[in-house]
mmCIF file of C-alpha atoms in Angstrom:
data_model
loop_
_atom_site.group_PDB
_atom_site.id
_atom_site.type_symbol
_atom_site.label_atom_id
_atom_site.label_comp_id
_atom_site.label_asym_id
_atom_site.label_seq_id
_atom_site.Cartn_x
_atom_site.Cartn_y
_atom_site.Cartn_z
ATOM 1 C CA MET A 1 26.140 72.613 -7.826
ATOM 2 C CA THR A 2 22.396 71.993 -8.537
ATOM 3 C CA LEU A 3 20.200 70.241 -6.011
ATOM 4 C CA ARG A 4 18.159 67.451 -7.564
ATOM 5 C CA CYS A 5 14.669 67.433 -5.964
ATOM 6 C CA TYR A 6 12.157 64.613 -5.668
ATOM 7 C CA VAL A 7 8.654 64.897 -4.188
ATOM 8 C CA ILE A 8 6.672 62.268 -2.275
ATOM 9 C CA ASP A 9 3.107 63.324 -1.644
ATOM 10 C CA ASP A 10 -0.263 61.642 -2.136
ATOM 11 C CA LEU A 11 -1.688 64.931 -3.533
ATOM 12 C CA PRO A 12 -0.598 65.417 -7.179
ATOM 13 C CA ALA A 13 -1.371 69.160 -6.707
ATOM 14 C CA ILE A 14 1.481 69.468 -4.118
ATOM 15 C CA ILE A 15 3.858 67.715 -6.483
ATOM 16 C CA ARG A 16 2.930 70.166 -9.235
ATOM 17 C CA LEU A 17 3.284 73.135 -6.907
ATOM 18 C CA ILE A 18 6.782 72.099 -5.769
ATOM 19 C CA ASN A 19 7.769 71.425 -9.346
ATOM 20 C CA LYS A 20 6.619 74.948 -10.211
ATOM 21 C CA PHE A 21 8.718 76.390 -7.379
ATOM 22 C CA ILE A 22 11.694 74.291 -8.472
ATOM 23 C CA GLU A 23 11.475 75.746 -11.949
ATOM 24 C CA GLN A 24 11.578 79.223 -10.452
ATOM 25 C CA THR A 25 14.613 78.491 -8.281
ATOM 26 C CA PRO A 26 18.056 78.545 -10.028
ATOM 27 C CA LEU A 27 19.719 76.143 -7.609
ATOM 28 C CA THR A 28 17.295 73.252 -8.157
ATOM 29 C CA SER A 29 16.125 70.684 -10.716
ATOM 30 C CA PHE A 30 13.083 68.434 -10.635
ATOM 31 C CA VAL A 31 13.892 64.703 -10.982
ATOM 32 C CA GLY A 32 10.418 63.363 -10.305
ATOM 33 C CA GLY A 33 7.497 62.938 -7.962
ATOM 34 C CA GLU A 34 5.454 60.051 -6.696
ATOM 35 C CA THR A 35 2.095 59.649 -4.871
ATOM 36 C CA ASP A 36 2.931 56.071 -3.821
ATOM 37 C CA ALA A 37 5.329 56.507 -0.861
ATOM 38 C CA LEU A 38 6.535 52.915 -0.689
ATOM 39 C CA LYS A 39 7.245 52.851 -4.446
ATOM 40 C CA ALA A 40 9.164 56.123 -4.119
ATOM 41 C CA LYS A 41 11.199 54.722 -1.207
ATOM 42 C CA ASP A 42 12.221 51.666 -3.293
ATOM 43 C CA LEU A 43 13.168 53.858 -6.265
ATOM 44 C CA LEU A 44 15.358 56.119 -4.128
ATOM 45 C CA LEU A 45 17.039 53.429 -2.039
ATOM 46 C CA SER A 46 17.778 51.240 -5.107
ATOM 47 C CA GLY A 47 19.392 54.177 -6.863
ATOM 48 C CA LYS A 48 16.948 54.141 -9.756
ATOM 49 C CA ILE A 49 16.159 57.743 -8.808
ATOM 50 C CA GLU A 50 19.011 59.904 -7.537
ATOM 51 C CA ALA A 51 18.098 62.962 -5.541
ATOM 52 C CA ASP A 52 19.816 65.456 -3.302
ATOM 53 C CA VAL A 53 16.620 66.732 -1.639
ATOM 54 C CA VAL A 54 13.399 64.756 -0.965
ATOM 55 C CA PHE A 55 10.223 66.657 -0.092
ATOM 56 C CA LEU A 56 8.206 64.236 1.986
ATOM 57 C CA ASP A 57 4.579 64.404 3.094
ATOM 58 C CA ILE A 58 3.663 62.892 6.497
ATOM 59 C CA GLU A 59 0.097 61.610 6.327
ATOM 60 C CA MET A 60 -0.175 59.292 3.302
ATOM 61 C CA PRO A 61 -2.233 56.171 2.674
ATOM 62 C CA GLY A 62 -0.715 53.106 4.264
ATOM 63 C CA VAL A 63 2.410 54.769 5.621
ATOM 64 C CA SER A 64 3.613 57.696 7.735
ATOM 65 C CA GLY A 65 6.274 59.950 6.277
ATOM 66 C CA ILE A 66 7.872 59.957 9.747
ATOM 67 C CA ASP A 67 8.761 56.277 9.295
ATOM 68 C CA LEU A 68 10.424 57.014 5.966
ATOM 69 C CA ILE A 69 12.815 59.754 7.213
ATOM 70 C CA GLU A 70 15.543 57.505 8.500
ATOM 71 C CA PRO A 71 15.956 55.297 5.441
ATOM 72 C CA LEU A 72 15.595 58.167 2.974
ATOM 73 C CA SER A 73 18.000 60.418 4.841
ATOM 74 C CA ARG A 74 20.740 57.902 4.013
ATOM 75 C CA VAL A 75 20.549 58.966 0.348
ATOM 76 C CA ALA A 76 19.162 62.499 0.439
ATOM 77 C CA ASN A 77 18.326 65.566 2.523
ATOM 78 C CA VAL A 78 14.772 65.017 3.705
ATOM 79 C CA ILE A 79 12.371 67.971 4.118
ATOM 80 C CA LEU A 80 9.017 67.255 5.741
ATOM 81 C CA VAL A 81 6.050 68.913 4.133
ATOM 82 C CA SER A 82 2.920 68.961 6.308
ATOM 83 C CA GLY A 83 -0.024 70.984 7.536
ATOM 84 C CA HIS A 84 0.649 69.752 11.087
ATOM 85 C CA LYS A 85 3.127 71.287 13.444
ATOM 86 C CA ASP A 86 3.152 68.417 15.914
ATOM 87 C CA TYR A 87 5.758 66.324 14.152
ATOM 88 C CA GLY A 88 8.701 68.749 14.096
ATOM 89 C CA GLN A 89 10.683 67.313 16.952
ATOM 90 C CA GLN A 90 10.251 63.717 15.729
ATOM 91 C CA ALA A 91 11.235 64.738 12.221
ATOM 92 C CA PHE A 92 14.529 66.285 13.271
ATOM 93 C CA GLU A 93 15.339 63.441 15.671
ATOM 94 C CA ARG A 94 15.031 60.969 12.803
ATOM 95 C CA GLY A 95 17.234 62.988 10.515
ATOM 96 C CA ALA A 96 15.067 65.480 8.582
ATOM 97 C CA VAL A 97 16.914 68.686 7.741
ATOM 98 C CA GLY A 98 13.839 70.892 7.237
ATOM 99 C CA TYR A 99 10.123 71.190 7.920
ATOM 100 C CA ILE A 100 7.769 73.205 5.705
ATOM 101 C CA PHE A 101 4.211 73.879 6.818
ATOM 102 C CA LYS A 102 1.365 73.780 4.293
ATOM 103 C CA PRO A 103 0.316 76.114 2.758
ATOM 104 C CA PHE A 104 3.718 77.629 1.811
ATOM 105 C CA ASP A 105 4.886 80.103 -0.806
ATOM 106 C CA LEU A 106 7.877 80.496 -3.123
ATOM 107 C CA GLU A 107 9.855 82.550 -0.590
ATOM 108 C CA THR A 108 9.567 79.828 2.114
ATOM 109 C CA PHE A 109 10.620 77.202 -0.404
ATOM 110 C CA GLN A 110 13.598 79.190 -1.596
ATOM 111 C CA ASN A 111 14.751 80.044 1.905
ATOM 112 C CA THR A 112 14.826 76.350 2.722
ATOM 113 C CA ILE A 113 16.662 75.442 -0.463
ATOM 114 C CA ASN A 114 19.234 78.205 0.088
ATOM 115 C CA ARG A 115 19.984 76.930 3.606
ATOM 116 C CA ILE A 116 20.528 73.369 2.358
ATOM 117 C CA TYR A 117 22.641 74.561 -0.574
ATOM 118 C CA ASN A 118 24.855 76.682 1.651
ATOM 119 C CA ASN A 119 25.262 73.891 4.211
ATOM 120 C CA GLN A 120 26.332 71.457 1.561
ATOM 121 C CA ARG A 121 28.740 73.854 -0.033
ATOM 122 C CA THR A 122 30.297 74.684 3.317
ATOM 123 C CA GLU A 123 30.644 71.072 4.302
ATOM 124 C CA LYS A 124 32.095 70.104 0.924
ATOM 125 C CA SER A 125 34.778 72.801 1.261
ATOM 126 C CA LYS A 126 35.541 71.925 4.891
ATOM 127 C CA SER A 127 35.443 68.178 4.786
ATOM 128 C CA SER A 128 38.682 66.354 4.016
ATOM 129 C CA GLY A 129 40.003 62.853 4.289
ATOM 130 C CA SER A 130 41.566 63.613 7.677
ATOM 131 C CA PRO A 131 42.131 66.612 9.888
ATOM 132 C CA ALA A 132 45.443 68.443 9.853
ATOM 133 C CA PRO A 133 47.880 66.839 12.363
ATOM 134 C CA TYR A 134 48.287 70.153 14.258
ATOM 135 C CA TYR A 135 46.377 73.360 14.732
ATOM 136 C CA TYR A 136 48.020 76.605 15.815
ATOM 137 C CA ILE A 137 45.575 78.291 18.156
ATOM 138 C CA PRO A 138 45.776 81.980 19.264
ATOM 139 C CA MET A 139 45.955 82.007 23.045
ATOM 140 C CA ASP A 140 46.306 85.676 23.937
ATOM 141 C CA GLY A 141 46.338 89.137 22.469
ATOM 142 C CA ARG A 142 50.068 89.205 21.644
ATOM 143 C CA GLY A 143 49.742 87.181 18.471
ATOM 144 C CA GLU A 144 51.162 84.041 20.026
ATOM 145 C CA ARG A 145 49.956 80.718 18.628
ATOM 146 C CA TYR A 146 50.030 77.474 20.578
ATOM 147 C CA ARG A 147 50.297 74.112 18.840
ATOM 148 C CA LEU A 148 47.657 71.481 19.612
ATOM 149 C CA LYS A 149 47.549 68.020 18.126
ATOM 150 C CA ALA A 150 44.266 67.278 16.452
ATOM 151 C CA GLU A 151 44.146 63.821 18.140
ATOM 152 C CA ASP A 152 44.545 65.469 21.555
ATOM 153 C CA ILE A 153 41.568 67.785 21.348
ATOM 154 C CA CYS A 154 38.556 66.450 23.230
ATOM 155 C CA TYR A 155 36.172 69.408 23.188
ATOM 156 C CA ALA A 156 35.956 73.156 23.235
ATOM 157 C CA GLU A 157 33.554 75.040 25.428
ATOM 158 C CA THR A 158 32.486 78.673 25.720
ATOM 159 C CA THR A 159 33.021 79.892 29.292
ATOM 160 C CA LYS A 160 31.898 83.494 29.974
ATOM 161 C CA ASN A 161 33.873 85.588 27.407
ATOM 162 C CA PHE A 162 36.410 82.851 26.522
ATOM 163 C CA VAL A 163 36.606 79.573 24.672
ATOM 164 C CA VAL A 164 38.487 76.839 26.523
ATOM 165 C CA ILE A 165 39.936 73.884 24.549
ATOM 166 C CA ASN A 166 40.136 70.713 26.648
ATOM 167 C CA THR A 167 42.728 68.078 25.683
ATOM 168 C CA THR A 168 43.282 64.418 26.525
ATOM 169 C CA ASP A 169 46.002 65.291 29.065
ATOM 170 C CA LYS A 170 43.259 67.108 31.034
ATOM 171 C CA LYS A 171 44.843 70.537 30.287
ATOM 172 C CA GLN A 172 42.693 73.570 29.474
ATOM 173 C CA HIS A 173 43.815 76.057 26.848
ATOM 174 C CA VAL A 174 42.128 79.450 26.781
ATOM 175 C CA CYS A 175 41.593 80.472 23.162
ATOM 176 C CA SER A 176 41.115 84.004 21.873
ATOM 177 C CA LEU A 177 38.838 82.831 19.019
ATOM 178 C CA ASN A 178 35.085 82.692 19.542
ATOM 179 C CA LEU A 179 33.408 79.316 19.014
ATOM 180 C CA SER A 180 32.199 80.127 15.508
ATOM 181 C CA GLN A 181 35.739 81.017 14.466
ATOM 182 C CA LEU A 182 37.100 77.856 15.996
ATOM 183 C CA ALA A 183 34.443 75.777 14.202
ATOM 184 C CA GLU A 184 35.719 77.222 10.958
ATOM 185 C CA LEU A 185 39.218 76.044 11.775
ATOM 186 C CA LEU A 186 38.339 72.519 12.959
ATOM 187 C CA PRO A 187 36.913 70.550 10.022
ATOM 188 C CA GLN A 188 33.774 68.408 9.952
ATOM 189 C CA PRO A 189 33.095 65.554 10.384
ATOM 190 C CA HIS A 190 36.120 65.270 12.706
ATOM 191 C CA PHE A 191 34.869 68.062 14.930
ATOM 192 C CA ILE A 192 31.128 68.931 15.278
ATOM 193 C CA ARG A 193 29.363 71.674 17.091
ATOM 194 C CA ILE A 194 26.581 70.155 19.171
ATOM 195 C CA SER A 195 25.304 73.320 20.882
ATOM 196 C CA ARG A 196 25.862 77.059 20.979
ATOM 197 C CA SER A 197 28.647 76.563 23.490
ATOM 198 C CA ILE A 198 30.278 73.156 22.683
ATOM 199 C CA ILE A 199 32.371 71.660 19.883
ATOM 200 C CA VAL A 200 33.363 67.998 20.338
ATOM 201 C CA SER A 201 35.881 65.731 18.632
ATOM 202 C CA THR A 202 33.944 62.979 16.917
ATOM 203 C CA SER A 203 36.665 60.423 17.706
ATOM 204 C CA LYS A 204 36.137 61.063 21.445
ATOM 205 C CA ILE A 205 32.337 60.349 21.348
ATOM 206 C CA VAL A 206 31.450 56.963 22.832
ATOM 207 C CA SER A 207 27.699 57.309 22.737
ATOM 208 C CA TYR A 208 24.800 59.670 22.184
ATOM 209 C CA ASN A 209 21.057 59.528 22.754
ATOM 210 C CA LEU A 210 18.049 61.736 22.117
ATOM 211 C CA SER A 211 19.376 64.491 24.400
ATOM 212 C CA ASP A 212 23.048 64.022 25.234
ATOM 213 C CA VAL A 213 26.527 63.217 23.920
ATOM 214 C CA ARG A 214 29.019 61.253 26.133
ATOM 215 C CA LEU A 215 32.772 61.407 25.624
ATOM 216 C CA GLU A 216 35.551 58.937 26.493
ATOM 217 C CA ASN A 217 36.557 61.017 29.479
ATOM 218 C CA GLY A 218 33.074 60.696 30.994
ATOM 219 C CA LYS A 219 31.977 64.209 30.109
ATOM 220 C CA GLU A 220 28.335 64.518 29.002
ATOM 221 C CA PHE A 221 26.889 67.470 27.045
ATOM 222 C CA ALA A 222 23.350 68.224 26.054
ATOM 223 C CA PHE A 223 22.487 68.731 22.402
ATOM 224 C CA GLY A 224 21.362 72.240 21.464
ATOM 225 C CA LYS A 225 17.911 72.250 19.948
ATOM 226 C CA GLN A 226 19.162 73.542 16.606
ATOM 227 C CA TYR A 227 22.260 71.360 16.379
ATOM 228 C CA LYS A 228 21.244 67.741 16.911
ATOM 229 C CA GLN A 229 19.710 67.387 13.451
ATOM 230 C CA ASP A 230 22.940 68.647 11.887
ATOM 231 C CA PHE A 231 25.071 66.283 14.006
ATOM 232 C CA ILE A 232 23.033 63.250 12.831
ATOM 233 C CA ARG A 233 23.059 64.358 9.208
ATOM 234 C CA ILE A 234 26.858 64.957 9.233
ATOM 235 C CA ILE A 235 27.793 61.602 10.746
ATOM 236 C CA ARG A 236 25.340 59.801 8.451
ATOM 237 C CA GLU A 237 26.652 61.567 5.315
ATOM 238 C CA HIS A 238 30.230 60.591 6.269
ATOM 239 C CA GLY A 239 29.426 56.906 6.756
ATOM 240 C CA MET A 240 29.458 56.928 10.563
ATOM 241 C CA LEU A 241 25.780 56.002 11.006
ATOM 242 C CA TYR A 242 23.599 53.482 9.270
#
C-alpha cells in the first residue's frame, strides 16, 4: 500500500520540500500540490485528484486551512502544517489526523507517515462487513471462555486491575484481557476505543459532542484527548458521518 500525498500551501517552497521528503519515503507518492486552496479543495472533492493524505497549511490568502479540514477529511487523511501551535485542538476536533509544526525535518515527516500507514493497515485488516455474532471472552485464570453476543455488548471499562464488559441486560462480566487486547478482538468500526479506559459499541451511541459520548442506557463517557480524533476519523471513513 502506497499513500498518495497532495500538498496545499501558498508557499511553493513548502510544496517542494514536502515533495522532496515524499521522494525519500518508500511508503509515499506525490500526486500534486496547489497554492490556491479553494482550487485544491474543488479538485479533491470532485475526484479529479485522488489522495490518501493531504498536507494542509492553515494561514493562506482568502481562506483558513481550519475551515477546509472537515470537507477534505471526507476524502483523505488531513495533516495540518503550520508554524503556529495554537490550532492543534481545533484541528483534531474537525477531523485532522496529524499536526506538523514548521520548520520540520525528514524524520518528523516520516514518523507522521508511518503512523498513518500503520493505522490504515490495522483498520483495513480489522474492519469487516459486520462483527462476528459471538465472542468468547476469557473470564478467569482457568482457561474458561464465556460467550457474549456482539449485539449485547454496550461498553467495556477498565476498573483497577480488571476489564469489565457491560451488556444490555445490565450484567457485568469481568474479563481477564486488558483493554488493548480486547480492542484487538472487537473490530472497528463496530467497537471503538474512546479513551484509555473505555471501549464502546458504536451501535449503542446515541450522541456525542466535543467532550463526551452518550449511550442508549444513559451512560456518558468523556473522550480521551488522544482518542477523539481517531473516533471521528473512523466513523467518517465508514460512512457514519457526513
